[in-house]
Short mmCIF file of C-alpha atoms in Angstrom, two decimals:
data_model
loop_
_atom_site.label_atom_id
_atom_site.label_comp_id
_atom_site.label_asym_id
_atom_site.label_seq_id
_atom_site.Cartn_x
_atom_site.Cartn_y
_atom_site.Cartn_z
CA MET A 1 123.62 107.41 49.09
CA ARG A 2 123.93 103.66 49.63
CA LYS A 3 120.84 102.10 51.15
CA MET A 4 120.94 99.03 53.37
CA PRO A 5 119.12 95.96 51.97
CA LEU A 6 116.04 95.04 53.97
CA ASN A 7 117.43 91.61 54.83
CA GLN A 8 120.23 93.26 56.83
CA ILE A 9 117.85 95.06 59.18
CA ALA A 10 117.85 93.53 62.66
CA PHE A 11 114.66 94.27 64.57
CA GLY A 12 116.07 92.56 67.64
CA LYS A 13 114.41 90.01 69.87
CA THR A 14 111.26 90.12 71.96
CA ASP A 15 113.41 89.26 74.99
CA ALA A 16 116.09 91.78 75.99
CA PHE A 17 118.42 89.06 77.33
CA ASN A 18 118.35 87.20 74.00
CA GLU A 19 118.76 90.42 72.03
CA LEU A 20 121.87 91.39 73.95
CA ASN A 21 123.38 87.92 73.51
CA THR A 22 122.51 87.75 69.80
CA PHE A 23 123.38 91.23 68.53
CA GLY A 24 125.82 92.48 71.15
CA GLN A 25 126.01 95.41 73.51
CA GLU A 26 126.65 98.13 70.91
CA TYR A 27 123.51 97.29 68.90
CA PHE A 28 121.46 96.96 72.10
CA MET A 29 122.55 100.31 73.51
CA GLU A 30 122.18 102.15 70.19
CA SER A 31 118.68 100.82 69.56
CA PHE A 32 117.39 101.24 73.11
CA VAL A 33 114.66 103.88 73.48
CA ALA A 34 115.14 105.82 76.70
CA ASN A 35 111.51 106.70 77.31
CA PRO A 36 111.35 109.91 79.44
CA LYS A 37 108.99 108.05 81.77
CA TYR A 38 111.87 105.72 82.72
CA HIS A 39 113.54 108.36 84.91
CA ILE A 40 116.87 106.68 84.15
CA ASP A 41 118.87 109.25 86.12
CA ASP A 42 116.96 108.27 89.27
CA PHE A 43 117.97 104.63 88.79
CA LEU A 44 121.58 105.65 88.19
CA SER A 45 121.57 107.69 91.40
CA GLY A 46 119.85 104.97 93.43
CA SER A 47 116.74 106.98 94.34
CA ARG A 48 114.55 104.51 92.41
CA PHE A 49 114.93 100.74 92.29
CA PHE A 50 111.64 99.12 91.23
CA VAL A 51 110.68 98.80 87.53
CA CYS A 52 107.00 97.86 87.20
CA GLY A 53 104.81 97.19 84.17
CA LYS A 54 102.79 94.67 82.25
CA LYS A 55 104.42 91.80 80.40
CA GLY A 56 106.29 93.01 77.33
CA THR A 57 106.56 96.67 78.32
CA GLY A 58 110.35 96.71 78.32
CA LYS A 59 111.19 96.12 81.99
CA SER A 60 113.95 93.64 81.14
CA ALA A 61 115.26 95.98 78.44
CA LEU A 62 115.58 98.81 80.96
CA LEU A 63 117.34 96.49 83.41
CA LYS A 64 119.76 95.35 80.67
CA TYR A 65 120.37 98.97 79.66
CA LEU A 66 121.25 99.81 83.26
CA GLU A 67 123.47 96.73 83.46
CA CYS A 68 125.40 97.77 80.33
CA HIS A 69 125.71 101.32 81.65
CA PHE A 70 127.06 100.21 85.04
CA LEU A 71 129.51 97.78 83.40
CA LYS A 72 131.23 100.65 81.60
CA ASP A 73 133.05 101.33 84.88
CA GLU A 74 135.22 98.27 85.57
CA SER A 75 135.35 99.06 89.28
CA ASN A 76 131.60 98.37 89.56
CA LEU A 77 130.44 94.94 90.70
CA VAL A 78 127.39 94.29 88.52
CA PHE A 79 125.45 91.04 88.36
CA PRO A 80 121.94 90.02 87.24
CA ILE A 81 119.70 87.46 88.95
CA ARG A 82 116.85 85.93 86.98
CA PHE A 83 114.21 84.91 89.50
CA LYS A 84 112.24 82.62 87.20
CA SER A 85 115.02 80.76 85.37
CA GLU A 86 117.81 80.74 87.96
CA ILE A 87 116.27 80.73 91.42
CA GLU A 88 113.30 78.58 90.47
CA GLN A 89 115.43 75.75 89.12
CA VAL A 90 117.85 75.70 92.04
CA ASP A 91 115.58 76.40 94.98
CA LYS A 92 111.87 76.77 94.26
CA ASP A 93 111.46 73.32 92.75
CA SER A 94 112.95 71.75 95.87
CA PHE A 95 111.37 74.20 98.34
CA GLU A 96 108.58 71.86 99.37
CA GLU A 97 111.07 69.07 99.91
CA ILE A 98 113.25 71.35 102.06
CA ALA A 99 110.24 72.38 104.11
CA SER A 100 108.71 68.96 104.67
CA ALA A 101 111.05 66.14 103.65
CA PRO A 102 111.90 63.66 106.42
CA ASP A 103 115.37 63.79 107.95
CA ASN A 104 117.45 60.95 106.54
CA SER A 105 119.07 60.34 109.90
CA THR A 106 115.90 60.29 112.00
CA LYS A 107 112.95 58.42 110.59
CA ASN A 108 109.68 60.39 110.36
CA GLU A 109 111.29 63.63 111.64
CA LYS A 110 110.28 66.49 109.36
CA TYR A 111 111.82 69.86 108.66
CA ASP A 112 110.08 72.49 110.71
CA THR A 113 108.06 74.83 108.49
CA SER A 114 107.30 77.50 111.07
CA SER A 115 110.46 79.54 110.48
CA ILE A 116 110.19 79.13 106.71
CA LEU A 117 106.56 79.93 106.16
CA ASP A 118 106.57 82.88 108.54
CA GLN A 119 106.56 86.10 106.52
CA SER A 120 109.41 87.71 108.46
CA SER A 121 111.54 84.61 107.91
CA TYR A 122 111.06 84.87 104.16
CA VAL A 123 112.35 88.43 104.33
CA LEU A 124 115.34 87.24 106.34
CA VAL A 125 116.04 84.47 103.82
CA TRP A 126 116.12 87.01 100.98
CA LYS A 127 118.28 89.51 102.89
CA THR A 128 120.74 86.78 103.78
CA PHE A 129 120.72 85.54 100.19
CA LEU A 130 121.45 89.02 98.81
CA ILE A 131 124.24 89.60 101.32
CA ASN A 132 125.78 86.24 100.43
CA GLN A 133 125.53 87.07 96.73
CA ILE A 134 127.35 90.38 97.22
CA ILE A 135 130.12 89.02 99.44
CA THR A 136 130.67 85.81 97.43
CA ARG A 137 130.86 87.61 94.09
CA ALA A 138 132.99 90.45 95.44
CA SER A 139 135.55 88.04 96.91
CA ALA A 140 135.66 86.06 93.65
CA GLY A 141 136.73 89.11 91.61
CA GLU A 142 139.09 92.05 91.92
CA TYR A 143 136.63 94.27 93.76
CA ARG A 144 137.12 96.26 96.96
CA VAL A 145 133.59 96.49 98.31
CA PHE A 146 134.34 96.05 102.02
CA ASN A 147 137.35 96.19 104.30
CA GLU A 148 138.13 92.48 104.27
CA THR A 149 140.65 92.70 107.11
CA SER A 150 138.06 93.82 109.67
CA THR A 151 136.79 91.52 112.41
CA ASP A 152 133.17 92.05 111.31
CA TYR A 153 133.93 91.03 107.73
CA LYS A 154 135.69 87.84 108.80
CA LEU A 155 132.82 87.00 111.14
CA ILE A 156 130.09 87.52 108.52
CA VAL A 157 131.98 85.34 106.03
CA SER A 158 132.17 82.63 108.67
CA LEU A 159 128.45 82.90 109.48
CA LEU A 160 127.47 82.77 105.81
CA LYS A 161 129.49 79.58 105.46
CA CYS A 162 127.51 78.20 108.39
CA ILE A 163 124.36 78.79 106.33
CA TYR A 164 125.50 77.98 102.80
CA GLY A 165 128.52 75.78 103.40
CA GLU A 166 131.86 75.98 101.64
CA SER A 167 130.29 75.90 98.17
CA LYS A 168 131.33 78.72 95.86
CA THR A 169 127.91 78.54 94.17
CA SER A 170 126.23 81.89 94.73
CA SER A 171 122.75 80.83 93.60
CA VAL A 172 121.63 78.89 96.69
CA VAL A 173 118.68 80.66 98.32
CA MET A 174 117.19 78.26 100.83
CA PRO A 175 119.46 76.59 103.37
CA LYS A 176 118.36 73.29 104.84
CA ILE A 177 116.42 74.11 107.97
CA LYS A 178 115.53 71.41 110.47
CA LYS A 179 113.53 72.13 113.60
CA GLY A 180 114.10 75.83 112.91
CA SER A 181 117.87 75.31 113.01
CA ILE A 182 120.85 74.73 110.77
CA GLU A 183 123.19 71.83 111.45
CA LEU A 184 126.87 72.84 111.59
CA THR A 185 129.98 70.81 110.97
CA ALA A 186 132.27 70.33 113.93
CA ALA A 187 134.86 72.66 112.34
CA PHE A 188 132.37 75.53 112.03
CA ALA A 189 131.09 74.96 115.55
CA GLU A 190 134.59 75.23 116.99
CA ASN A 191 135.18 78.60 115.28
CA LEU A 192 132.23 80.27 117.01
CA SER A 193 132.93 82.11 120.24
CA ALA A 194 131.15 81.09 123.44
CA SER A 195 129.21 84.37 123.57
CA LEU A 196 128.06 84.00 119.95
CA LYS A 197 126.99 80.41 120.54
CA LEU A 198 124.90 81.60 123.46
CA GLU A 199 123.39 84.48 121.45
CA LEU A 200 122.49 82.19 118.54
CA GLU A 201 121.12 79.40 120.78
CA PHE A 202 123.73 76.88 119.70
CA ASP A 203 122.84 73.28 120.60
CA SER A 204 126.24 71.80 121.42
CA GLN A 205 124.91 68.25 121.53
CA LYS A 206 123.23 68.25 118.09
CA LYS A 207 125.55 70.92 116.65
CA ARG A 208 122.55 73.01 115.58
CA ILE A 209 122.12 76.77 115.57
CA ASN A 210 118.90 78.84 115.40
CA TYR A 211 118.42 79.91 111.78
CA THR A 212 116.38 83.05 112.42
CA LYS A 213 118.81 84.37 115.02
CA LEU A 214 121.73 83.52 112.75
CA SER A 215 120.21 85.43 109.81
CA LYS A 216 119.41 88.44 112.01
CA LYS A 217 123.04 88.41 113.20
CA VAL A 218 124.26 88.34 109.59
CA TYR A 219 122.12 91.37 108.76
CA GLN A 220 123.27 93.21 111.86
CA ILE A 221 126.95 92.62 111.05
CA PHE A 222 126.38 93.57 107.40
CA SER A 223 125.08 96.97 108.57
CA GLN A 224 128.37 97.48 110.41
CA LEU A 225 130.73 96.59 107.55
CA GLU A 226 133.13 99.25 106.33
CA PHE A 227 132.37 100.09 102.69
CA VAL A 228 135.60 100.75 100.78
CA HIS A 229 135.26 101.56 97.11
CA SER A 230 133.56 99.31 94.51
CA PRO A 231 129.89 100.17 93.94
CA VAL A 232 127.58 97.15 93.70
CA TYR A 233 124.53 96.81 91.44
CA VAL A 234 122.27 93.75 91.81
CA LEU A 235 119.68 93.52 89.00
CA ILE A 236 116.77 91.14 89.65
CA ASP A 237 114.50 90.21 86.75
CA GLU A 238 111.70 87.78 85.95
CA LEU A 239 109.70 88.26 89.15
CA GLU A 240 106.86 86.10 87.87
CA LEU A 241 104.34 83.72 89.39
CA SER A 242 104.12 80.04 88.61
CA VAL A 243 101.04 78.83 86.78
CA ARG A 244 101.70 75.14 87.41
CA ASN A 245 99.30 74.84 90.34
CA LYS A 246 97.58 76.89 93.02
CA TYR A 247 100.05 75.86 95.74
CA GLN A 248 103.10 76.92 93.70
CA PHE A 249 101.30 80.15 92.71
CA GLU A 250 100.56 81.09 96.33
CA LYS A 251 104.09 80.18 97.38
CA ASP A 252 105.51 82.43 94.64
CA VAL A 253 103.26 85.28 95.78
CA ALA A 254 104.79 85.02 99.26
CA LEU A 255 108.33 84.73 97.90
CA VAL A 256 107.97 87.77 95.65
CA ARG A 257 106.17 89.81 98.31
CA ASP A 258 108.97 89.28 100.81
CA LEU A 259 111.71 89.80 98.23
CA ILE A 260 110.22 93.26 97.53
CA ILE A 261 110.27 94.02 101.26
CA ALA A 262 113.85 92.73 101.56
CA ILE A 263 115.04 94.85 98.62
CA ASP A 264 113.45 97.97 100.09
CA ASP A 265 115.01 97.29 103.50
CA MET A 266 118.44 96.53 102.02
CA ASN A 267 118.50 99.64 99.84
CA THR A 268 117.36 101.85 102.71
CA LEU A 269 120.02 100.40 105.01
CA CYS A 270 122.81 100.79 102.43
CA SER A 271 121.76 104.38 101.68
CA ASN A 272 121.67 105.31 105.38
CA LYS A 273 125.08 103.70 105.95
CA GLY A 274 126.69 105.38 102.95
CA MET A 275 127.24 102.09 101.10
CA GLN A 276 127.05 102.30 97.32
CA ILE A 277 125.12 99.03 97.09
CA HIS A 278 121.95 99.07 95.00
CA THR A 279 119.43 96.31 94.28
CA ILE A 280 117.09 96.99 91.35
CA ALA A 281 114.16 94.72 90.48
CA ALA A 282 111.70 94.43 87.59
CA ILE A 283 108.19 93.39 88.67
CA ARG A 284 105.21 92.55 86.48
CA SER A 285 102.00 94.46 87.20
CA GLU A 286 100.02 91.22 87.57
CA VAL A 287 102.51 90.03 90.18
CA LEU A 288 102.14 93.27 92.13
CA ARG A 289 98.36 92.99 91.99
CA ASN A 290 98.43 89.46 93.42
CA VAL A 291 101.02 90.40 96.04
CA ARG A 292 98.96 93.37 97.19
CA SER A 293 95.88 91.15 97.44
CA THR A 294 97.58 89.21 100.25
CA GLY A 295 97.05 92.21 102.52
CA TYR A 296 100.57 93.56 102.78
CA GLU A 297 101.01 97.27 102.17
CA LEU A 298 103.60 97.68 99.43
CA THR A 299 102.21 100.83 97.82
CA LYS A 300 104.63 103.21 99.51
CA PRO A 301 107.93 101.55 98.48
CA ILE A 302 106.66 100.83 94.96
CA GLU A 303 105.30 104.33 94.34
CA ASP A 304 108.11 106.19 96.09
CA ARG A 305 110.98 104.09 94.76
CA GLY A 306 109.68 102.80 91.45
CA ILE A 307 108.21 103.59 88.06
CA GLU A 308 105.49 101.95 86.01
CA ILE A 309 106.38 101.66 82.35
CA ASN A 310 103.48 102.78 80.18
CA TRP A 311 103.77 103.56 76.48
CA PHE A 312 100.26 104.94 76.06
CA GLN A 313 100.21 108.28 74.26
CA LYS A 314 97.16 110.44 74.84
CA GLY A 315 96.83 113.24 72.32
CA GLY A 316 99.60 114.75 70.22
CA ASP A 317 100.91 113.63 66.84
CA TYR A 318 100.86 109.83 66.51
CA LYS A 319 104.00 110.10 64.33
CA GLU A 320 105.92 111.11 67.44
CA ASN A 321 104.85 108.01 69.37
CA GLN A 322 107.83 106.53 71.25
CA LEU A 323 106.91 103.09 69.95
CA LEU A 324 107.70 104.20 66.41
CA THR A 325 111.04 105.44 67.70
CA ILE A 326 111.85 101.81 68.57
CA ILE A 327 111.59 100.89 64.87
CA GLU A 328 113.64 103.92 63.85
CA ASN A 329 116.36 103.10 66.38
CA LYS A 330 116.51 99.44 65.35
CA ILE A 331 117.02 100.43 61.71
CA HIS A 332 119.64 103.07 62.55
CA ALA A 333 121.50 100.59 64.78
CA SER A 334 121.38 98.02 61.95
CA GLU A 335 122.79 100.58 59.49
CA GLN A 336 125.63 101.34 61.86
CA MET A 337 126.30 97.64 62.49
CA SER A 338 126.41 96.90 58.74
CA GLY A 339 128.47 99.98 57.81
CA PHE A 340 125.78 101.97 56.00
CA PRO A 341 125.24 105.73 56.45
CA PRO A 342 122.29 106.61 58.70
CA SER A 343 119.02 107.37 56.93
CA LYS A 344 117.54 110.82 57.44
CA ASP A 345 114.02 109.42 57.31
CA VAL A 346 113.69 105.64 57.72
CA TRP A 347 109.98 105.76 56.86
CA LYS A 348 110.64 107.18 53.39
CA GLU A 349 113.67 104.96 52.81
CA TYR A 350 112.29 101.62 53.95
CA PHE A 351 108.46 101.79 53.98
CA GLY A 352 105.66 102.44 51.51
CA GLU A 353 103.45 105.47 52.16
CA ASP A 354 100.36 103.55 53.21
CA ILE A 355 99.06 100.10 54.08
CA ASN A 356 95.48 99.23 53.17
CA GLY A 357 94.74 102.92 52.67
CA GLU A 358 96.14 103.95 56.06
CA GLU A 359 99.36 105.90 56.62
CA THR A 360 102.05 103.29 57.43
CA ARG A 361 102.94 104.48 60.93
CA LYS A 362 99.30 104.74 61.93
CA TYR A 363 98.64 101.29 60.50
CA ILE A 364 101.49 99.80 62.54
CA LEU A 365 100.18 101.35 65.76
CA ASN A 366 96.57 100.34 65.09
CA ASN A 367 97.55 96.76 64.29
CA SER A 368 99.44 96.31 67.49
CA LEU A 369 97.96 96.15 70.97
CA TYR A 370 98.73 99.88 71.20
CA ARG A 371 99.04 99.70 74.95
CA PRO A 372 101.63 99.24 77.74
CA ARG A 373 102.84 95.84 76.51
CA GLU A 374 103.67 97.44 73.19
CA PRO A 375 107.46 97.28 72.73
CA ARG A 376 107.40 93.48 72.51
CA ASP A 377 104.47 93.54 70.09
CA ILE A 378 106.18 96.08 67.86
CA ILE A 379 109.30 93.89 67.62
CA ARG A 380 107.17 90.79 67.05
CA MET A 381 105.21 92.51 64.28
CA MET A 382 108.27 93.85 62.46
CA SER A 383 110.05 90.51 62.73
CA ALA A 384 107.04 88.74 61.20
CA ILE A 385 106.96 91.30 58.36
CA HIS A 386 110.72 90.96 57.89
CA ASN A 387 110.20 87.26 57.17
CA GLN A 388 108.00 88.19 54.18
CA ILE A 389 110.15 90.75 52.33
CA GLY A 390 111.45 88.54 49.51
CA THR A 391 113.38 90.72 47.05
CA SER A 392 111.42 93.89 47.83
CA GLU A 393 113.31 97.15 48.40
CA LYS A 394 110.69 98.43 50.84
CA PHE A 395 108.28 97.02 53.38
CA THR A 396 105.13 96.89 51.26
CA GLN A 397 101.48 96.15 51.85
CA GLU A 398 102.05 92.62 50.51
CA ALA A 399 104.64 91.90 53.23
CA PHE A 400 102.33 93.31 55.92
CA ASP A 401 99.39 91.25 54.66
CA LYS A 402 101.41 88.02 54.55
CA ALA A 403 102.69 88.57 58.07
CA GLN A 404 99.29 89.09 59.66
CA GLN A 405 98.51 85.44 60.39
CA GLU A 406 101.94 84.70 61.89
CA TYR A 407 101.85 87.85 63.99
CA SER A 408 98.31 87.15 65.17
CA GLU A 409 99.23 83.60 66.23
CA LEU A 410 102.35 84.73 68.11
CA MET A 411 100.35 87.41 69.90
CA TRP A 412 97.66 84.97 71.06
CA THR A 413 100.32 82.51 72.26
CA GLU A 414 101.71 85.14 74.62
CA ILE A 415 98.27 86.34 75.72
CA LYS A 416 97.42 82.76 76.68
CA ASP A 417 100.32 82.81 79.14
CA GLU A 418 98.79 85.86 80.81
CA LEU A 419 95.33 84.29 80.88
CA ARG A 420 96.79 81.22 82.62
CA LEU A 421 97.61 83.41 85.61
CA SER A 422 93.86 83.80 86.17
CA TYR A 423 92.28 80.77 84.45
CA SER A 424 92.76 77.02 84.19
CA GLU A 425 93.84 75.40 80.92
CA ASP A 426 90.26 74.24 80.32
CA GLU A 427 88.96 77.77 80.82
CA VAL A 428 91.57 79.24 78.43
CA ASN A 429 90.53 76.66 75.80
CA ALA A 430 86.88 77.55 76.39
CA ILE A 431 87.68 81.24 75.78
CA PHE A 432 89.30 80.36 72.45
CA THR A 433 86.35 78.16 71.46
CA LEU A 434 83.90 80.95 72.32
CA LEU A 435 85.71 83.53 70.17
CA ASN A 436 86.73 81.26 67.29
CA ARG A 437 84.92 82.31 64.06
CA ILE A 438 82.63 84.62 65.99
CA THR A 439 80.63 87.21 64.08
CA MET A 440 81.40 90.84 64.93
CA PRO A 441 80.14 92.94 66.49
CA PHE A 442 78.70 90.79 69.27
CA THR A 443 76.89 91.45 72.55
CA TYR A 444 76.77 89.87 75.99
CA GLU A 445 73.48 88.19 75.07
CA ILE A 446 74.96 86.76 71.87
CA LEU A 447 77.91 85.33 73.82
CA SER A 448 75.55 83.75 76.37
CA GLN A 449 73.54 82.14 73.56
CA ARG A 450 76.74 80.97 71.88
CA ILE A 451 77.95 79.32 75.12
CA ALA A 452 74.66 77.41 75.39
CA GLN A 453 74.88 76.31 71.75
CA LEU A 454 78.52 75.22 72.07
CA GLY A 455 77.53 73.27 75.17
CA LYS A 456 75.95 70.68 72.86
CA PHE A 457 79.44 69.82 71.58
CA TYR A 458 81.54 70.84 74.62
CA PRO A 459 79.45 69.85 77.66
CA ARG A 460 81.64 71.77 80.13
CA MET A 461 81.31 75.12 78.32
CA PRO A 462 78.23 76.35 80.28
CA GLU A 463 79.98 75.39 83.52
CA LEU A 464 83.34 76.99 82.64
CA LEU A 465 81.75 80.19 81.36
CA ASN A 466 78.64 80.69 83.43
CA SER A 467 77.20 84.18 83.82
CA GLU A 468 79.56 85.25 86.62
CA ARG A 469 82.66 83.84 84.96
CA LEU A 470 81.69 85.28 81.58
CA THR A 471 81.52 88.76 83.09
CA GLN A 472 84.92 88.32 84.74
CA MET A 473 86.39 86.89 81.56
CA LEU A 474 85.19 89.77 79.37
CA ASN A 475 86.62 92.32 81.79
CA LYS A 476 89.92 90.42 81.74
CA LEU A 477 89.99 90.32 77.93
CA TYR A 478 89.32 94.05 77.92
CA GLU A 479 92.14 94.67 80.38
CA LEU A 480 94.53 92.72 78.11
CA GLY A 481 93.46 94.75 75.06
CA ILE A 482 91.86 91.79 73.29
CA ILE A 483 88.31 93.15 73.07
CA GLY A 484 86.60 96.53 73.27
CA ASN A 485 83.43 98.36 72.32
CA THR A 486 82.77 99.51 68.77
CA GLY A 487 80.91 102.69 67.90
CA LYS A 488 81.62 106.37 68.41
CA PRO A 489 83.66 106.84 70.41
CA MET A 490 85.35 103.44 70.48
CA ASN A 491 86.05 102.00 73.93
CA PHE A 492 89.40 100.21 74.31
CA VAL A 493 91.87 100.09 77.17
CA PHE A 494 94.62 101.46 74.91
CA LEU A 495 92.52 104.60 74.43
CA GLY A 496 92.72 105.28 78.14
CA ARG A 497 89.21 104.05 78.95
CA THR A 498 89.09 102.13 82.21
CA ALA A 499 86.09 99.82 81.80
CA LEU A 500 84.30 97.69 79.21
CA ASP A 501 80.67 98.52 78.47
CA LEU A 502 79.05 95.11 78.96
CA LEU A 503 75.77 96.41 77.47
CA GLY A 504 77.46 97.71 74.33
CA ARG A 505 78.48 96.05 71.09
CA MET A 506 81.90 94.40 71.29
CA VAL A 507 84.66 93.55 68.83
CA ILE A 508 88.00 91.73 68.89
CA HIS A 509 90.96 94.06 68.45
CA THR A 510 92.34 94.22 64.90
CA PRO A 511 95.62 92.24 65.22
CA LEU A 512 93.86 89.17 66.66
CA ARG A 513 91.06 88.93 64.12
CA ASN A 514 93.11 86.78 61.75
CA TYR A 515 93.83 84.23 64.45
CA PHE A 516 90.17 83.91 65.43
CA SER A 517 89.00 83.96 61.78
CA VAL A 518 86.26 86.40 62.73
CA GLN A 519 83.16 86.84 60.58
CA TYR A 520 81.43 90.16 59.87
CA GLU A 521 77.78 91.17 59.85
CA ARG A 522 76.40 91.60 56.36
#
């Protein structure tokens, strides 16, 4: 049987969006691993709509899988929204200006922030945004979502134009609010009935209308629209928090918090009204943790209507780990894409029996973070190894050994992004300096002594990593799978243990040891 050359294997991309664009829908769908924990049928039926998990767990991949599935039916209106890359560029960067910039026509008059910064107003902004997205995109294509001849439909279109203007751009989130109102053109003002003007507190002299009342009216009318035929699926990804500064971070927490509330409200309304309109969102665990810390109770909608992606396998045969299935599926999809017959056993066909004396599949799992962020790490590892194959017919120990440094560096680069959610750039650099060329195993006392010694060369080290911060930092590194306790039994987060033993001997997890050039006790 013909065997596919190693250089024709595509292990995909660490980002689902890039993978789909690079290799196409067929490869993506064939190589996707439908983890039983995903409860995909619940997302297809609309009973679940929140995908939660740590960075790299496969939230975006699940969203893209759902998108491809929904797009199979041409009558479905399906569109993704990327919170970080789309909304941030258009609206979040100018949010502060919208909230506080002086009015060009009246010197020193500022936009009123009360209706923007109020939590309920954020929810209204998101609901109005989602409604505008649905109606704008539906009218731009051959979809029959609502009865467009009804009075309610014509009125809601008119009101949305009051908020967003005549622009066909569907990405605008924040309208310009001044003194809690939106300024209308004379043409729009004339089209509003006298009773509606009264209800919405229309200022006939300044041609302004109360934004909050207008948004509430939009939502009310939306609930009354007659759903016709075309199901709608809105897929929101990249719900992340800015790490640029504390103000932007806190603002993002509020934005994400209220978007979650708005999605829950919208889905509940649509379900109760018999509208086949579903909004599905992927949310990082760290984002949820920070959102919950603001005091708003989001546990019920998240737990009742969502899943948390977790690839940890406790017990059973490691050879049946779903993470290994990702590699198998990628190879089978590559064989199909290149016209080769599918291998019965990809491990025998493409891999040596062992790496450094350890069975290959076990070695792969043990040299990854072996925890919920795993799918991205598996792809990153195999891609790094793929770069080292040369003319080899199988993935050998030599290729694995050569890839270790590259893989270790790429892993730390991504971990740094997670650390920046909790620590300043100086603190992240101090963490690297502390661990660089450290001798393993080490203890809390050894780290404290090392901080004092490094303080001779880096004067801020004792300040950045004082006793309290060191404790917090070690717990954070444990949570991210970077460190754990050695001994019997070992204590790592990927083994299902919940807490680091600060009194025990600690080690850096295997895949990061190359990057930190760790030393060993003799």
